[in-house]
């Protein structure tokens, strides 16, 4: 699955017009303390994060820098830091409170020296073109409206070096009616306009429209809340 790459925007050029507030990691403000326990109990977290880390490591074994987009409480960023001994991990999120939790988790794990935490929006990344060899993103894209989703993916493409790779875990089309009914709860929480393309299985097409090549759904996992897809893609 391929698509023509959009025009690149360097950090110094005017940013796209990004409006509206963001959804916090837990979908509602005030629920941040519940995020890690709920994901751990219902999302097969150990399985999907381990798979995502292995995808990054296999695709970019000599990566110098990896960006975890929409890092939330930093669980994936910390897993990447543990697995990629020579790699600097940057976790980006718009929510200062959730980033404080990520910093605390890194300090408790003794990994604070391997990670950078940056407050910022995925639609307007504060990094130069070609900064990273890989970009990871778990359970974030379904928080964005479709135009913002495409902006964020375009920005991920921009900050990747040539040959860099994208690694996503997010909601996809249900395998059966049970999974479709389960995902209805996520749609009620995060909004139907944000999640409609995910329910229709259109996220790989959106990634290709942003300019990525070799878009591939690597795994589909059943969870309490619906079908989770793990998707890889590459910048030419």
PDB file of C-alpha atoms in Angstrom:
ATOM      1  CA  UNK A   1       0.000   0.000   0.000  1.00  0.00           C
ATOM      2  CA  UNK A   2       1.682   3.233  -1.120  1.00  0.00           C
ATOM      3  CA  UNK A   3       0.835   6.874  -1.526  1.00  0.00           C
ATOM      4  CA  UNK A   4       2.595  10.002  -2.679  1.00  0.00           C
ATOM      5  CA  UNK A   5       4.364  11.751   0.160  1.00  0.00           C
ATOM      6  CA  UNK A   6       2.987  15.147   1.193  1.00  0.00           C
ATOM      7  CA  UNK A   7       5.236  18.189   1.081  1.00  0.00           C
ATOM      8  CA  UNK A   8       7.639  18.233   4.016  1.00  0.00           C
ATOM      9  CA  UNK A   9       7.465  21.043   6.549  1.00  0.00           C
ATOM     10  CA  UNK A  10      10.609  21.916   8.487  1.00  0.00           C
ATOM     11  CA  UNK A  11      10.446  23.022  12.103  1.00  0.00           C
ATOM     12  CA  UNK A  12      11.124  26.628  11.095  1.00  0.00           C
ATOM     13  CA  UNK A  13       8.180  26.856   8.680  1.00  0.00           C
ATOM     14  CA  UNK A  14       4.678  27.928   9.749  1.00  0.00           C
ATOM     15  CA  UNK A  15       2.841  25.185  11.572  1.00  0.00           C
ATOM     16  CA  UNK A  16      -0.494  23.813  10.395  1.00  0.00           C
ATOM     17  CA  UNK A  17      -3.531  25.375  12.001  1.00  0.00           C
ATOM     18  CA  UNK A  18      -4.272  23.087  14.925  1.00  0.00           C
ATOM     19  CA  UNK A  19      -7.401  23.918  16.875  1.00  0.00           C
ATOM     20  CA  UNK A  20      -9.362  22.358  19.665  1.00  0.00           C
ATOM     21  CA  UNK A  21      -8.359  20.697  22.906  1.00  0.00           C
ATOM     22  CA  UNK A  22      -6.889  17.230  23.210  1.00  0.00           C
ATOM     23  CA  UNK A  23      -8.324  14.127  24.811  1.00  0.00           C
ATOM     24  CA  UNK A  24      -6.244  13.041  27.801  1.00  0.00           C
ATOM     25  CA  UNK A  25      -4.809   9.533  27.942  1.00  0.00           C
ATOM     26  CA  UNK A  26      -7.749   8.157  29.931  1.00  0.00           C
ATOM     27  CA  UNK A  27     -10.348   9.767  27.654  1.00  0.00           C
ATOM     28  CA  UNK A  28     -11.647  12.048  30.433  1.00  0.00           C
ATOM     29  CA  UNK A  29      -9.875  14.486  32.724  1.00  0.00           C
ATOM     30  CA  UNK A  30      -9.584  13.243  36.280  1.00  0.00           C
ATOM     31  CA  UNK A  31      -9.277   9.590  35.239  1.00  0.00           C
ATOM     32  CA  UNK A  32      -5.495   9.656  34.740  1.00  0.00           C
ATOM     33  CA  UNK A  33      -4.811   7.615  37.886  1.00  0.00           C
ATOM     34  CA  UNK A  34      -6.993   4.816  36.459  1.00  0.00           C
ATOM     35  CA  UNK A  35      -5.283   4.666  33.073  1.00  0.00           C
ATOM     36  CA  UNK A  36      -2.418   2.266  33.830  1.00  0.00           C
ATOM     37  CA  UNK A  37      -4.514  -0.201  35.894  1.00  0.00           C
ATOM     38  CA  UNK A  38      -7.327  -0.287  33.328  1.00  0.00           C
ATOM     39  CA  UNK A  39      -4.994  -0.750  30.351  1.00  0.00           C
ATOM     40  CA  UNK A  40      -3.065  -3.422  32.226  1.00  0.00           C
ATOM     41  CA  UNK A  41      -6.221  -5.335  33.151  1.00  0.00           C
ATOM     42  CA  UNK A  42      -8.177  -5.092  29.894  1.00  0.00           C
ATOM     43  CA  UNK A  43      -5.853  -4.441  26.950  1.00  0.00           C
ATOM     44  CA  UNK A  44      -3.424  -7.385  26.944  1.00  0.00           C
ATOM     45  CA  UNK A  45      -0.829  -4.695  27.602  1.00  0.00           C
ATOM     46  CA  UNK A  46       2.179  -6.960  28.101  1.00  0.00           C
ATOM     47  CA  UNK A  47       1.471  -8.727  24.820  1.00  0.00           C
ATOM     48  CA  UNK A  48       0.889  -5.733  22.575  1.00  0.00           C
ATOM     49  CA  UNK A  49       3.665  -3.571  24.040  1.00  0.00           C
ATOM     50  CA  UNK A  50       6.167  -6.443  23.774  1.00  0.00           C
ATOM     51  CA  UNK A  51       5.168  -6.973  20.145  1.00  0.00           C
ATOM     52  CA  UNK A  52       5.451  -3.269  19.378  1.00  0.00           C
ATOM     53  CA  UNK A  53       8.903  -3.047  20.984  1.00  0.00           C
ATOM     54  CA  UNK A  54      10.045  -6.086  18.987  1.00  0.00           C
ATOM     55  CA  UNK A  55       8.764  -4.501  15.778  1.00  0.00           C
ATOM     56  CA  UNK A  56      10.816  -1.359  16.475  1.00  0.00           C
ATOM     57  CA  UNK A  57      13.917  -3.339  17.421  1.00  0.00           C
ATOM     58  CA  UNK A  58      13.706  -5.595  14.351  1.00  0.00           C
ATOM     59  CA  UNK A  59      13.157  -2.684  11.961  1.00  0.00           C
ATOM     60  CA  UNK A  60      15.738  -0.310  13.470  1.00  0.00           C
ATOM     61  CA  UNK A  61      18.321  -2.300  15.481  1.00  0.00           C
ATOM     62  CA  UNK A  62      20.873   0.541  15.330  1.00  0.00           C
ATOM     63  CA  UNK A  63      18.445   3.416  15.939  1.00  0.00           C
ATOM     64  CA  UNK A  64      19.983   6.428  17.662  1.00  0.00           C
ATOM     65  CA  UNK A  65      16.679   8.144  18.434  1.00  0.00           C
ATOM     66  CA  UNK A  66      13.089   6.896  18.697  1.00  0.00           C
ATOM     67  CA  UNK A  67      10.013   9.068  19.262  1.00  0.00           C
ATOM     68  CA  UNK A  68       7.045   7.721  21.224  1.00  0.00           C
ATOM     69  CA  UNK A  69       4.153   9.836  19.995  1.00  0.00           C
ATOM     70  CA  UNK A  70       1.358  10.471  22.501  1.00  0.00           C
ATOM     71  CA  UNK A  71       3.413   8.749  25.174  1.00  0.00           C
ATOM     72  CA  UNK A  72       0.824   9.099  27.959  1.00  0.00           C
ATOM     73  CA  UNK A  73       2.172   7.664  31.202  1.00  0.00           C
ATOM     74  CA  UNK A  74       5.284   6.467  29.374  1.00  0.00           C
ATOM     75  CA  UNK A  75       4.764   2.698  29.508  1.00  0.00           C
ATOM     76  CA  UNK A  76       5.839   2.085  25.910  1.00  0.00           C
ATOM     77  CA  UNK A  77       8.683   4.612  26.096  1.00  0.00           C
ATOM     78  CA  UNK A  78      10.073   2.832  29.157  1.00  0.00           C
ATOM     79  CA  UNK A  79       9.770  -0.563  27.468  1.00  0.00           C
ATOM     80  CA  UNK A  80      11.666   0.802  24.470  1.00  0.00           C
ATOM     81  CA  UNK A  81      14.359   2.252  26.741  1.00  0.00           C
ATOM     82  CA  UNK A  82      14.842  -1.134  28.395  1.00  0.00           C
ATOM     83  CA  UNK A  83      15.017  -3.016  25.087  1.00  0.00           C
ATOM     84  CA  UNK A  84      17.134  -0.600  23.018  1.00  0.00           C
ATOM     85  CA  UNK A  85      20.287  -0.115  25.040  1.00  0.00           C
ATOM     86  CA  UNK A  86      21.990   2.346  22.652  1.00  0.00           C
ATOM     87  CA  UNK A  87      18.892   4.352  21.730  1.00  0.00           C
ATOM     88  CA  UNK A  88      17.674   7.675  23.102  1.00  0.00           C
ATOM     89  CA  UNK A  89      13.895   7.613  23.589  1.00  0.00           C
ATOM     90  CA  UNK A  90      11.779  10.776  23.421  1.00  0.00           C
ATOM     91  CA  UNK A  91       8.230  10.663  24.792  1.00  0.00           C
ATOM     92  CA  UNK A  92       5.883  13.423  23.618  1.00  0.00           C
ATOM     93  CA  UNK A  93       2.450  14.268  25.014  1.00  0.00           C
ATOM     94  CA  UNK A  94       0.368  17.465  25.276  1.00  0.00           C
ATOM     95  CA  UNK A  95      -0.681  16.781  28.876  1.00  0.00           C
ATOM     96  CA  UNK A  96       1.775  18.079  31.526  1.00  0.00           C
ATOM     97  CA  UNK A  97       0.113  16.061  34.283  1.00  0.00           C
ATOM     98  CA  UNK A  98       0.417  12.781  32.431  1.00  0.00           C
ATOM     99  CA  UNK A  99       4.050  13.586  31.564  1.00  0.00           C
ATOM    100  CA  UNK A 100       4.745  14.082  35.274  1.00  0.00           C
ATOM    101  CA  UNK A 101       3.515  10.527  35.829  1.00  0.00           C
ATOM    102  CA  UNK A 102       5.784   9.310  33.033  1.00  0.00           C
ATOM    103  CA  UNK A 103       8.802  11.061  34.568  1.00  0.00           C
ATOM    104  CA  UNK A 104       8.033   9.536  37.957  1.00  0.00           C
ATOM    105  CA  UNK A 105       7.791   6.049  36.441  1.00  0.00           C
ATOM    106  CA  UNK A 106      11.117   6.530  34.656  1.00  0.00           C
ATOM    107  CA  UNK A 107      12.790   7.694  37.863  1.00  0.00           C
ATOM    108  CA  UNK A 108      11.386   4.750  39.806  1.00  0.00           C
ATOM    109  CA  UNK A 109      12.720   2.387  37.111  1.00  0.00           C
ATOM    110  CA  UNK A 110      16.140   4.051  37.099  1.00  0.00           C
ATOM    111  CA  UNK A 111      15.756   4.958  33.425  1.00  0.00           C
ATOM    112  CA  UNK A 112      15.452   8.746  33.573  1.00  0.00           C
ATOM    113  CA  UNK A 113      18.885   9.130  31.953  1.00  0.00           C
ATOM    114  CA  UNK A 114      17.731   7.346  28.800  1.00  0.00           C
ATOM    115  CA  UNK A 115      14.558   9.310  28.113  1.00  0.00           C
ATOM    116  CA  UNK A 116      13.518  12.828  27.199  1.00  0.00           C
ATOM    117  CA  UNK A 117       9.981  14.015  27.947  1.00  0.00           C
ATOM    118  CA  UNK A 118       8.571  16.751  25.703  1.00  0.00           C
ATOM    119  CA  UNK A 119       5.254  18.529  26.051  1.00  0.00           C
ATOM    120  CA  UNK A 120       3.783  19.061  22.589  1.00  0.00           C
ATOM    121  CA  UNK A 121       1.094  18.220  20.064  1.00  0.00           C
ATOM    122  CA  UNK A 122       1.369  15.358  17.593  1.00  0.00           C
ATOM    123  CA  UNK A 123      -0.055  17.643  14.885  1.00  0.00           C
ATOM    124  CA  UNK A 124       2.794  20.143  15.330  1.00  0.00           C
ATOM    125  CA  UNK A 125       5.945  18.319  16.402  1.00  0.00           C
ATOM    126  CA  UNK A 126       8.755  20.475  17.832  1.00  0.00           C
ATOM    127  CA  UNK A 127      11.526  18.546  16.054  1.00  0.00           C
ATOM    128  CA  UNK A 128      13.593  19.067  12.910  1.00  0.00           C
ATOM    129  CA  UNK A 129      13.049  17.021   9.780  1.00  0.00           C
ATOM    130  CA  UNK A 130      14.635  13.562   9.854  1.00  0.00           C
ATOM    131  CA  UNK A 131      15.412  13.565  13.599  1.00  0.00           C
ATOM    132  CA  UNK A 132      14.312   9.993  14.403  1.00  0.00           C
ATOM    133  CA  UNK A 133      14.880   6.536  12.964  1.00  0.00           C
ATOM    134  CA  UNK A 134      11.565   5.224  14.324  1.00  0.00           C
ATOM    135  CA  UNK A 135       8.284   6.612  15.625  1.00  0.00           C
ATOM    136  CA  UNK A 136       6.011   4.547  17.864  1.00  0.00           C
ATOM    137  CA  UNK A 137       2.426   5.383  18.760  1.00  0.00           C
ATOM    138  CA  UNK A 138       0.090   3.331  20.937  1.00  0.00           C
ATOM    139  CA  UNK A 139      -3.579   4.023  21.701  1.00  0.00           C
ATOM    140  CA  UNK A 140      -3.348   7.683  20.678  1.00  0.00           C
ATOM    141  CA  UNK A 141      -4.553   8.142  17.100  1.00  0.00           C
ATOM    142  CA  UNK A 142      -8.157   7.264  17.964  1.00  0.00           C
ATOM    143  CA  UNK A 143      -8.169  10.364  20.207  1.00  0.00           C
ATOM    144  CA  UNK A 144      -7.823  12.600  17.118  1.00  0.00           C
ATOM    145  CA  UNK A 145     -10.417  13.826  14.647  1.00  0.00           C
ATOM    146  CA  UNK A 146      -9.733  12.607  11.072  1.00  0.00           C
ATOM    147  CA  UNK A 147      -8.022  15.831   9.839  1.00  0.00           C
ATOM    148  CA  UNK A 148      -5.814  15.917  12.949  1.00  0.00           C
ATOM    149  CA  UNK A 149      -5.026  12.213  12.495  1.00  0.00           C
ATOM    150  CA  UNK A 150      -3.703  12.927   9.009  1.00  0.00           C
ATOM    151  CA  UNK A 151      -1.727  15.938  10.272  1.00  0.00           C
ATOM    152  CA  UNK A 152      -0.133  13.872  13.030  1.00  0.00           C
ATOM    153  CA  UNK A 153       0.855  11.116  10.616  1.00  0.00           C
ATOM    154  CA  UNK A 154       2.289  13.701   8.216  1.00  0.00           C
ATOM    155  CA  UNK A 155       4.342  15.142  11.052  1.00  0.00           C
ATOM    156  CA  UNK A 156       5.565  11.654  11.994  1.00  0.00           C
ATOM    157  CA  UNK A 157       6.681  11.197   8.383  1.00  0.00           C
ATOM    158  CA  UNK A 158       8.474  14.558   8.426  1.00  0.00           C
ATOM    159  CA  UNK A 159      10.523  13.873  11.565  1.00  0.00           C
ATOM    160  CA  UNK A 160      11.572  10.402  10.372  1.00  0.00           C
ATOM    161  CA  UNK A 161      14.877   9.999   8.573  1.00  0.00           C
ATOM    162  CA  UNK A 162      14.754   8.349   5.126  1.00  0.00           C
ATOM    163  CA  UNK A 163      14.150   4.655   5.662  1.00  0.00           C
ATOM    164  CA  UNK A 164      12.680   5.351   9.101  1.00  0.00           C
ATOM    165  CA  UNK A 165       9.752   3.302  10.329  1.00  0.00           C
ATOM    166  CA  UNK A 166       6.393   3.885  11.999  1.00  0.00           C
ATOM    167  CA  UNK A 167       4.980   1.416  14.533  1.00  0.00           C
ATOM    168  CA  UNK A 168       1.376   1.800  15.693  1.00  0.00           C
ATOM    169  CA  UNK A 169      -0.958  -0.022  18.064  1.00  0.00           C
ATOM    170  CA  UNK A 170      -4.533   1.230  17.832  1.00  0.00           C
ATOM    171  CA  UNK A 171      -8.100   0.154  17.250  1.00  0.00           C
ATOM    172  CA  UNK A 172      -9.073  -1.564  14.023  1.00  0.00           C
ATOM    173  CA  UNK A 173     -12.048  -3.273  12.409  1.00  0.00           C
ATOM    174  CA  UNK A 174     -13.726  -5.856  14.615  1.00  0.00           C
ATOM    175  CA  UNK A 175     -13.174  -9.521  13.795  1.00  0.00           C
ATOM    176  CA  UNK A 176     -16.717 -10.447  14.860  1.00  0.00           C
ATOM    177  CA  UNK A 177     -19.915  -8.975  16.399  1.00  0.00           C
ATOM    178  CA  UNK A 178     -18.601  -9.448  19.943  1.00  0.00           C
ATOM    179  CA  UNK A 179     -15.555  -7.274  19.238  1.00  0.00           C
ATOM    180  CA  UNK A 180     -17.740  -4.696  17.455  1.00  0.00           C
ATOM    181  CA  UNK A 181     -20.026  -4.433  20.470  1.00  0.00           C
ATOM    182  CA  UNK A 182     -17.014  -4.113  22.775  1.00  0.00           C
ATOM    183  CA  UNK A 183     -15.626  -1.244  20.704  1.00  0.00           C
ATOM    184  CA  UNK A 184     -18.915   0.635  21.014  1.00  0.00           C
ATOM    185  CA  UNK A 185     -17.913   1.498  24.600  1.00  0.00           C
ATOM    186  CA  UNK A 186     -14.688   3.130  23.336  1.00  0.00           C
ATOM    187  CA  UNK A 187     -16.695   5.093  20.796  1.00  0.00           C
ATOM    188  CA  UNK A 188     -19.016   6.357  23.526  1.00  0.00           C
ATOM    189  CA  UNK A 189     -15.994   7.432  25.599  1.00  0.00           C
ATOM    190  CA  UNK A 190     -13.766   8.952  22.907  1.00  0.00           C
ATOM    191  CA  UNK A 191     -16.329  10.080  20.343  1.00  0.00           C
ATOM    192  CA  UNK A 192     -17.795   8.551  17.191  1.00  0.00           C
ATOM    193  CA  UNK A 193     -16.217  11.047  14.795  1.00  0.00           C
ATOM    194  CA  UNK A 194     -12.731  10.250  16.147  1.00  0.00           C
ATOM    195  CA  UNK A 195     -13.186   6.475  16.091  1.00  0.00           C
ATOM    196  CA  UNK A 196     -15.360   5.905  13.000  1.00  0.00           C
ATOM    197  CA  UNK A 197     -12.425   5.263  10.634  1.00  0.00           C
ATOM    198  CA  UNK A 198     -10.909   2.816  13.122  1.00  0.00           C
ATOM    199  CA  UNK A 199     -14.153   0.837  13.331  1.00  0.00           C
ATOM    200  CA  UNK A 200     -14.231   0.738   9.518  1.00  0.00           C
ATOM    201  CA  UNK A 201     -10.664  -0.578   9.292  1.00  0.00           C
ATOM    202  CA  UNK A 202      -9.438   2.567   7.503  1.00  0.00           C
ATOM    203  CA  UNK A 203      -6.388   3.406   9.642  1.00  0.00           C
ATOM    204  CA  UNK A 204      -3.911   1.688   7.247  1.00  0.00           C
ATOM    205  CA  UNK A 205      -5.368   3.727   4.365  1.00  0.00           C
ATOM    206  CA  UNK A 206      -4.965   6.924   6.375  1.00  0.00           C
ATOM    207  CA  UNK A 207      -1.315   6.045   7.064  1.00  0.00           C
ATOM    208  CA  UNK A 208      -0.730   5.520   3.350  1.00  0.00           C
ATOM    209  CA  UNK A 209      -2.480   8.816   2.514  1.00  0.00           C
ATOM    210  CA  UNK A 210      -0.025  10.578   4.832  1.00  0.00           C
ATOM    211  CA  UNK A 211       2.806   9.403   2.578  1.00  0.00           C
ATOM    212  CA  UNK A 212       4.040   6.203   4.204  1.00  0.00           C
ATOM    213  CA  UNK A 213       4.965   3.118   2.197  1.00  0.00           C
ATOM    214  CA  UNK A 214       4.870  -0.613   2.963  1.00  0.00           C
ATOM    215  CA  UNK A 215       1.889  -0.196   5.302  1.00  0.00           C
ATOM    216  CA  UNK A 216       1.211  -3.565   6.912  1.00  0.00           C
ATOM    217  CA  UNK A 217      -1.115  -4.817   9.647  1.00  0.00           C
ATOM    218  CA  UNK A 218       1.186  -7.170  11.559  1.00  0.00           C
ATOM    219  CA  UNK A 219      -1.174  -8.486  14.250  1.00  0.00           C
ATOM    220  CA  UNK A 220      -4.779  -8.252  15.381  1.00  0.00           C
ATOM    221  CA  UNK A 221      -5.465  -8.857  19.063  1.00  0.00           C
ATOM    222  CA  UNK A 222      -8.800  -9.411  20.792  1.00  0.00           C
ATOM    223  CA  UNK A 223      -9.225  -7.276  23.930  1.00  0.00           C
ATOM    224  CA  UNK A 224     -11.990  -6.394  26.358  1.00  0.00           C
ATOM    225  CA  UNK A 225     -12.620  -3.181  24.394  1.00  0.00           C
ATOM    226  CA  UNK A 226     -12.365  -4.477  20.835  1.00  0.00           C
ATOM    227  CA  UNK A 227      -9.804  -5.415  18.194  1.00  0.00           C
ATOM    228  CA  UNK A 228      -6.335  -3.914  18.515  1.00  0.00           C
ATOM    229  CA  UNK A 229      -4.243  -3.669  15.333  1.00  0.00           C
ATOM    230  CA  UNK A 230      -0.445  -3.453  15.231  1.00  0.00           C
ATOM    231  CA  UNK A 231       0.633  -1.648  12.065  1.00  0.00           C
ATOM    232  CA  UNK A 232       4.075  -0.971  10.584  1.00  0.00           C
ATOM    233  CA  UNK A 233       4.967   1.465   7.804  1.00  0.00           C
ATOM    234  CA  UNK A 234       8.104   3.021   6.319  1.00  0.00           C
ATOM    235  CA  UNK A 235       9.291   6.364   5.023  1.00  0.00           C
ATOM    236  CA  UNK A 236      10.897   6.096   1.568  1.00  0.00           C
TER     237      UNK A 236
END
